[in-house]
PDB file of C-alpha atoms in Angstrom:
ATOM      1  CA  MET R   1       0.000   0.000   0.000  1.00 73.00           C
ATOM      2  CA  LYS R   2       2.824   2.392   0.873  1.00 75.00           C
ATOM      3  CA  THR R   3       4.478   1.655  -2.473  1.00 81.00           C
ATOM      4  CA  LYS R   4       1.320   2.556  -4.384  1.00 75.00           C
ATOM      5  CA  ILE R   5       0.948   5.823  -2.492  1.00 80.00           C
ATOM      6  CA  MET R   6       4.606   6.673  -3.067  1.00 72.00           C
ATOM      7  CA  ILE R   7       4.305   5.977  -6.811  1.00 80.00           C
ATOM      8  CA  LEU R   8       1.163   8.103  -6.971  1.00 71.00           C
ATOM      9  CA  VAL R   9       2.836  11.020  -5.175  1.00 72.00           C
ATOM     10  CA  ILE R  10       5.912  10.860  -7.424  1.00 79.00           C
ATOM     11  CA  SER R  11       3.742  10.654 -10.552  1.00 73.00           C
ATOM     12  CA  LEU R  12       1.634  13.629  -9.511  1.00 69.00           C
ATOM     13  CA  SER R  13       4.766  15.646  -8.717  1.00 73.00           C
ATOM     14  CA  PHE R  14       6.227  14.832 -12.103  1.00 67.00           C
ATOM     15  CA  VAL R  15       3.017  15.800 -13.935  1.00 68.00           C
ATOM     16  CA  THR R  16       2.784  19.040 -11.942  1.00 71.00           C
ATOM     17  CA  ILE R  17       6.337  19.988 -12.881  1.00 72.00           C
ATOM     18  CA  LEU R  18       5.695  19.280 -16.559  1.00 65.00           C
ATOM     19  CA  LEU R  19       2.490  21.310 -16.589  1.00 65.00           C
ATOM     20  CA  ALA R  20       4.146  24.198 -14.763  1.00 64.00           C
ATOM     21  CA  GLN R  21       6.868  24.330 -17.408  1.00 61.00           C
ATOM     22  CA  LYS R  22       4.354  24.179 -20.233  1.00 57.00           C
ATOM     23  CA  PHE R  23       2.218  27.026 -18.928  1.00 56.00           C
ATOM     24  CA  ASN R  24       5.147  29.218 -17.910  1.00 53.00           C
ATOM     25  CA  ARG R  25       5.672  30.445 -21.457  1.00 51.00           C
ATOM     26  CA  PRO R  26       4.929  33.985 -22.586  1.00 48.00           C
ATOM     27  CA  ASN R  27       2.154  34.477 -25.124  1.00 46.00           C
ATOM     28  CA  ASN R  28       3.852  37.185 -27.139  1.00 45.00           C
ATOM     29  CA  ASN R  29       4.835  35.883 -30.584  1.00 44.00           C
ATOM     30  CA  PHE R  30       8.132  37.719 -30.373  1.00 44.00           C
ATOM     31  CA  GLN R  31       9.038  35.793 -27.208  1.00 42.00           C
ATOM     32  CA  ASN R  32       7.206  32.527 -27.786  1.00 45.00           C
ATOM     33  CA  ASN R  33       9.384  31.212 -30.592  1.00 48.00           C
ATOM     34  CA  ASN R  34      12.594  31.973 -32.409  1.00 49.00           C
ATOM     35  CA  TYR R  35      11.289  35.411 -33.347  1.00 51.00           C
ATOM     36  CA  GLY R  36      12.328  36.421 -29.834  1.00 53.00           C
ATOM     37  CA  TYR R  37      15.866  35.264 -30.405  1.00 53.00           C
ATOM     38  CA  CYS R  38      16.184  37.327 -33.557  1.00 64.00           C
ATOM     39  CA  LEU R  39      13.753  40.178 -33.566  1.00 69.00           C
ATOM     40  CA  ASN R  40      13.657  41.331 -29.940  1.00 71.00           C
ATOM     41  CA  ASN R  41      17.264  42.433 -30.262  1.00 75.00           C
ATOM     42  CA  LEU R  42      16.643  44.583 -33.335  1.00 82.00           C
ATOM     43  CA  ASN R  43      14.707  47.428 -31.682  1.00 85.00           C
ATOM     44  CA  LEU R  44      11.712  47.035 -33.954  1.00 88.00           C
ATOM     45  CA  SER R  45       9.168  49.807 -34.157  1.00 90.00           C
ATOM     46  CA  PRO R  46       5.567  48.961 -33.232  1.00 90.00           C
ATOM     47  CA  GLU R  47       4.655  49.195 -36.914  1.00 93.00           C
ATOM     48  CA  GLN R  48       7.376  46.702 -37.824  1.00 91.00           C
ATOM     49  CA  LYS R  49       6.237  44.315 -35.095  1.00 89.00           C
ATOM     50  CA  ASP R  50       2.643  44.521 -36.309  1.00 92.00           C
ATOM     51  CA  ALA R  51       3.650  43.960 -39.923  1.00 93.00           C
ATOM     52  CA  ILE R  52       5.898  41.027 -39.017  1.00 91.00           C
ATOM     53  CA  THR R  53       3.187  39.486 -36.834  1.00 90.00           C
ATOM     54  CA  LYS R  54       0.737  39.700 -39.746  1.00 94.00           C
ATOM     55  CA  LEU R  55       3.295  38.144 -42.087  1.00 93.00           C
ATOM     56  CA  GLN R  56       4.003  35.414 -39.552  1.00 92.00           C
ATOM     57  CA  THR R  57       0.312  34.570 -39.156  1.00 94.00           C
ATOM     58  CA  GLN R  58      -0.221  34.498 -42.899  1.00 95.00           C
ATOM     59  CA  HIS R  59       2.858  32.309 -43.347  1.00 95.00           C
ATOM     60  CA  GLN R  60       1.790  29.891 -40.612  1.00 95.00           C
ATOM     61  CA  ASN R  61      -1.642  29.498 -42.200  1.00 96.00           C
ATOM     62  CA  GLU R  62      -0.013  28.801 -45.544  1.00 96.00           C
ATOM     63  CA  MET R  63       2.303  26.208 -43.975  1.00 96.00           C
ATOM     64  CA  ILE R  64      -0.644  24.530 -42.240  1.00 96.00           C
ATOM     65  CA  ASP R  65      -2.357  24.172 -45.617  1.00 96.00           C
ATOM     66  CA  PHE R  66       0.780  22.669 -47.156  1.00 96.00           C
ATOM     67  CA  ARG R  67       1.245  20.247 -44.254  1.00 96.00           C
ATOM     68  CA  THR R  68      -2.388  19.171 -44.525  1.00 96.00           C
ATOM     69  CA  GLN R  69      -1.914  18.405 -48.217  1.00 97.00           C
ATOM     70  CA  ILE R  70       1.254  16.432 -47.435  1.00 96.00           C
ATOM     71  CA  ASP R  71      -0.501  14.491 -44.671  1.00 96.00           C
ATOM     72  CA  LYS R  72      -3.328  13.563 -47.044  1.00 97.00           C
ATOM     73  CA  ILE R  73      -0.851  12.348 -49.651  1.00 96.00           C
ATOM     74  CA  ASN R  74       1.092  10.388 -47.019  1.00 96.00           C
ATOM     75  CA  LEU R  75      -2.144   8.705 -46.003  1.00 96.00           C
ATOM     76  CA  GLN R  76      -2.892   7.826 -49.632  1.00 96.00           C
ATOM     77  CA  ILE R  77       0.615   6.381 -49.986  1.00 95.00           C
ATOM     78  CA  GLN R  78       0.189   4.384 -46.799  1.00 96.00           C
ATOM     79  CA  ASN R  79      -3.202   3.056 -47.928  1.00 95.00           C
ATOM     80  CA  GLU R  80      -1.818   2.061 -51.309  1.00 95.00           C
ATOM     81  CA  ARG R  81       1.127   0.254 -49.711  1.00 94.00           C
ATOM     82  CA  MET R  82      -1.246  -1.676 -47.426  1.00 94.00           C
ATOM     83  CA  LYS R  83      -3.081  -3.226 -50.382  1.00 93.00           C
ATOM     84  CA  LEU R  84      -2.456  -6.802 -51.413  1.00 94.00           C
ATOM     85  CA  ASN R  85      -1.251  -5.591 -54.832  1.00 95.00           C
ATOM     86  CA  PRO R  86      -0.024  -1.997 -54.445  1.00 94.00           C
ATOM     87  CA  ASP R  87       0.219   0.080 -57.612  1.00 95.00           C
ATOM     88  CA  GLY R  88       3.851   1.184 -57.829  1.00 94.00           C
ATOM     89  CA  ASN R  89       3.137   3.855 -60.418  1.00 96.00           C
ATOM     90  CA  LYS R  90       0.411   5.393 -58.249  1.00 96.00           C
ATOM     91  CA  ILE R  91       2.804   5.473 -55.278  1.00 96.00           C
ATOM     92  CA  LYS R  92       5.494   7.132 -57.407  1.00 96.00           C
ATOM     93  CA  ASN R  93       3.016   9.740 -58.646  1.00 97.00           C
ATOM     94  CA  LEU R  94       1.912  10.471 -55.075  1.00 96.00           C
ATOM     95  CA  ILE R  95       5.531  10.842 -53.980  1.00 96.00           C
ATOM     96  CA  THR R  96       6.091  13.264 -56.863  1.00 97.00           C
ATOM     97  CA  GLN R  97       3.034  15.282 -55.789  1.00 97.00           C
ATOM     98  CA  ARG R  98       4.299  15.352 -52.201  1.00 97.00           C
ATOM     99  CA  ASN R  99       7.722  16.568 -53.324  1.00 97.00           C
ATOM    100  CA  GLU R 100       6.138  19.328 -55.413  1.00 97.00           C
ATOM    101  CA  ILE R 101       4.277  20.549 -52.337  1.00 97.00           C
ATOM    102  CA  LYS R 102       7.498  20.432 -50.304  1.00 96.00           C
ATOM    103  CA  THR R 103       9.167  22.552 -52.983  1.00 96.00           C
ATOM    104  CA  LYS R 104       6.314  25.055 -52.770  1.00 97.00           C
ATOM    105  CA  MET R 105       6.768  25.107 -48.994  1.00 96.00           C
ATOM    106  CA  ASP R 106      10.476  25.856 -49.354  1.00 95.00           C
ATOM    107  CA  LEU R 107       9.782  28.665 -51.814  1.00 96.00           C
ATOM    108  CA  ALA R 108       7.059  30.121 -49.577  1.00 96.00           C
ATOM    109  CA  ARG R 109       9.397  29.919 -46.579  1.00 93.00           C
ATOM    110  CA  GLU R 110      12.113  31.829 -48.402  1.00 93.00           C
ATOM    111  CA  SER R 111       9.613  34.378 -49.697  1.00 95.00           C
ATOM    112  CA  HIS R 112       8.427  34.932 -46.130  1.00 93.00           C
ATOM    113  CA  ARG R 113      11.993  35.403 -44.878  1.00 89.00           C
ATOM    114  CA  GLN R 114      12.643  37.964 -47.581  1.00 93.00           C
ATOM    115  CA  SER R 115       9.398  39.806 -46.808  1.00 93.00           C
ATOM    116  CA  VAL R 116      10.335  40.127 -43.153  1.00 90.00           C
ATOM    117  CA  TYR R 117      13.926  41.051 -43.965  1.00 90.00           C
ATOM    118  CA  ASN R 118      12.728  43.804 -46.314  1.00 94.00           C
ATOM    119  CA  LEU R 119      10.832  45.424 -43.434  1.00 92.00           C
ATOM    120  CA  LEU R 120      14.079  46.004 -41.528  1.00 91.00           C
ATOM    121  CA  THR R 121      16.101  49.196 -41.705  1.00 92.00           C
ATOM    122  CA  ASP R 122      19.727  49.078 -42.848  1.00 92.00           C
ATOM    123  CA  GLU R 123      20.901  49.350 -39.237  1.00 91.00           C
ATOM    124  CA  GLN R 124      18.623  46.484 -38.165  1.00 88.00           C
ATOM    125  CA  LYS R 125      19.841  44.366 -41.070  1.00 87.00           C
ATOM    126  CA  GLN R 126      23.450  44.996 -40.036  1.00 87.00           C
ATOM    127  CA  ASN R 127      22.639  44.142 -36.412  1.00 84.00           C
ATOM    128  CA  PHE R 128      20.891  40.973 -37.530  1.00 79.00           C
ATOM    129  CA  TYR R 129      23.850  40.039 -39.717  1.00 79.00           C
ATOM    130  CA  ASN R 130      26.319  40.599 -36.881  1.00 78.00           C
ATOM    131  CA  ASN R 131      24.311  38.403 -34.485  1.00 72.00           C
ATOM    132  CA  ARG R 132      23.326  35.654 -36.896  1.00 68.00           C
ATOM    133  CA  PRO R 133      23.913  32.022 -35.992  1.00 61.00           C
ATOM    134  CA  ILE R 134      26.888  30.530 -37.763  1.00 62.00           C
ATOM    135  CA  GLY R 135      27.018  26.964 -39.022  1.00 57.00           C
ATOM    136  CA  LEU R 136      24.416  24.268 -39.309  1.00 53.00           C
ATOM    137  CA  GLY R 137      24.060  23.524 -35.619  1.00 50.00           C
ATOM    138  CA  MET R 138      22.134  26.698 -34.788  1.00 49.00           C
ATOM    139  CA  GLY R 139      23.387  26.331 -31.210  1.00 49.00           C
ATOM    140  CA  LYS R 140      21.563  23.155 -30.158  1.00 50.00           C
ATOM    141  CA  GLY R 141      23.528  19.992 -30.542  1.00 49.00           C
ATOM    142  CA  ASN R 142      24.518  20.583 -34.169  1.00 47.00           C
ATOM    143  CA  ARG R 143      20.907  20.018 -35.161  1.00 46.00           C
ATOM    144  CA  PRO R 144      19.597  22.188 -37.980  1.00 49.00           C
ATOM    145  CA  GLY R 145      15.902  22.717 -38.494  1.00 51.00           C
ATOM    146  CA  ARG R 146      13.114  22.839 -35.960  1.00 50.00           C
ATOM    147  CA  GLY R 147      14.261  23.476 -32.429  1.00 49.00           C
ATOM    148  CA  GLY R 148      17.566  25.145 -33.192  1.00 49.00           C
ATOM    149  CA  ASN R 149      18.293  28.651 -31.989  1.00 49.00           C
ATOM    150  CA  GLY R 150      18.686  30.022 -35.496  1.00 50.00           C
ATOM    151  CA  CYS R 151      16.470  32.771 -36.844  1.00 55.00           C
ATOM    152  CA  ARG R 152      13.398  31.274 -38.459  1.00 52.00           C
ATOM    153  CA  TRP R 153      11.368  33.801 -40.331  1.00 52.00           C
TER     154      TRP R 153
END
């Protein structure tokens, strides 16, 4: 009985700690993600922050649409592979469609970065350049992509 109570107390403590960490995050977009790492140090005007927030929201909606399309195609690929006699040509065509969407995502991502960058003044661009992350690791275990400390806009 004591063991069960001890396990319950430890489990509840662990869950409480995890929830406290999750809810201890600021809600401001410029602090809630890698925007904070990059843009808070650039002394942005309120107009720039508003414009960047609008661009960020628009970009996120666009990325959600792309990811939804990719998820649907992945499901179609999975369903085709589960068949007794999968159609190899259909799978190849679906993979090609998925790759085309990924290319569109990459182009949209770069377009978004350029749109945000174009809102900066020359001094802000220089400050950003001087404080940019160097290398692929982005400061977190040599791991590029999601989760790194690099600027992602």
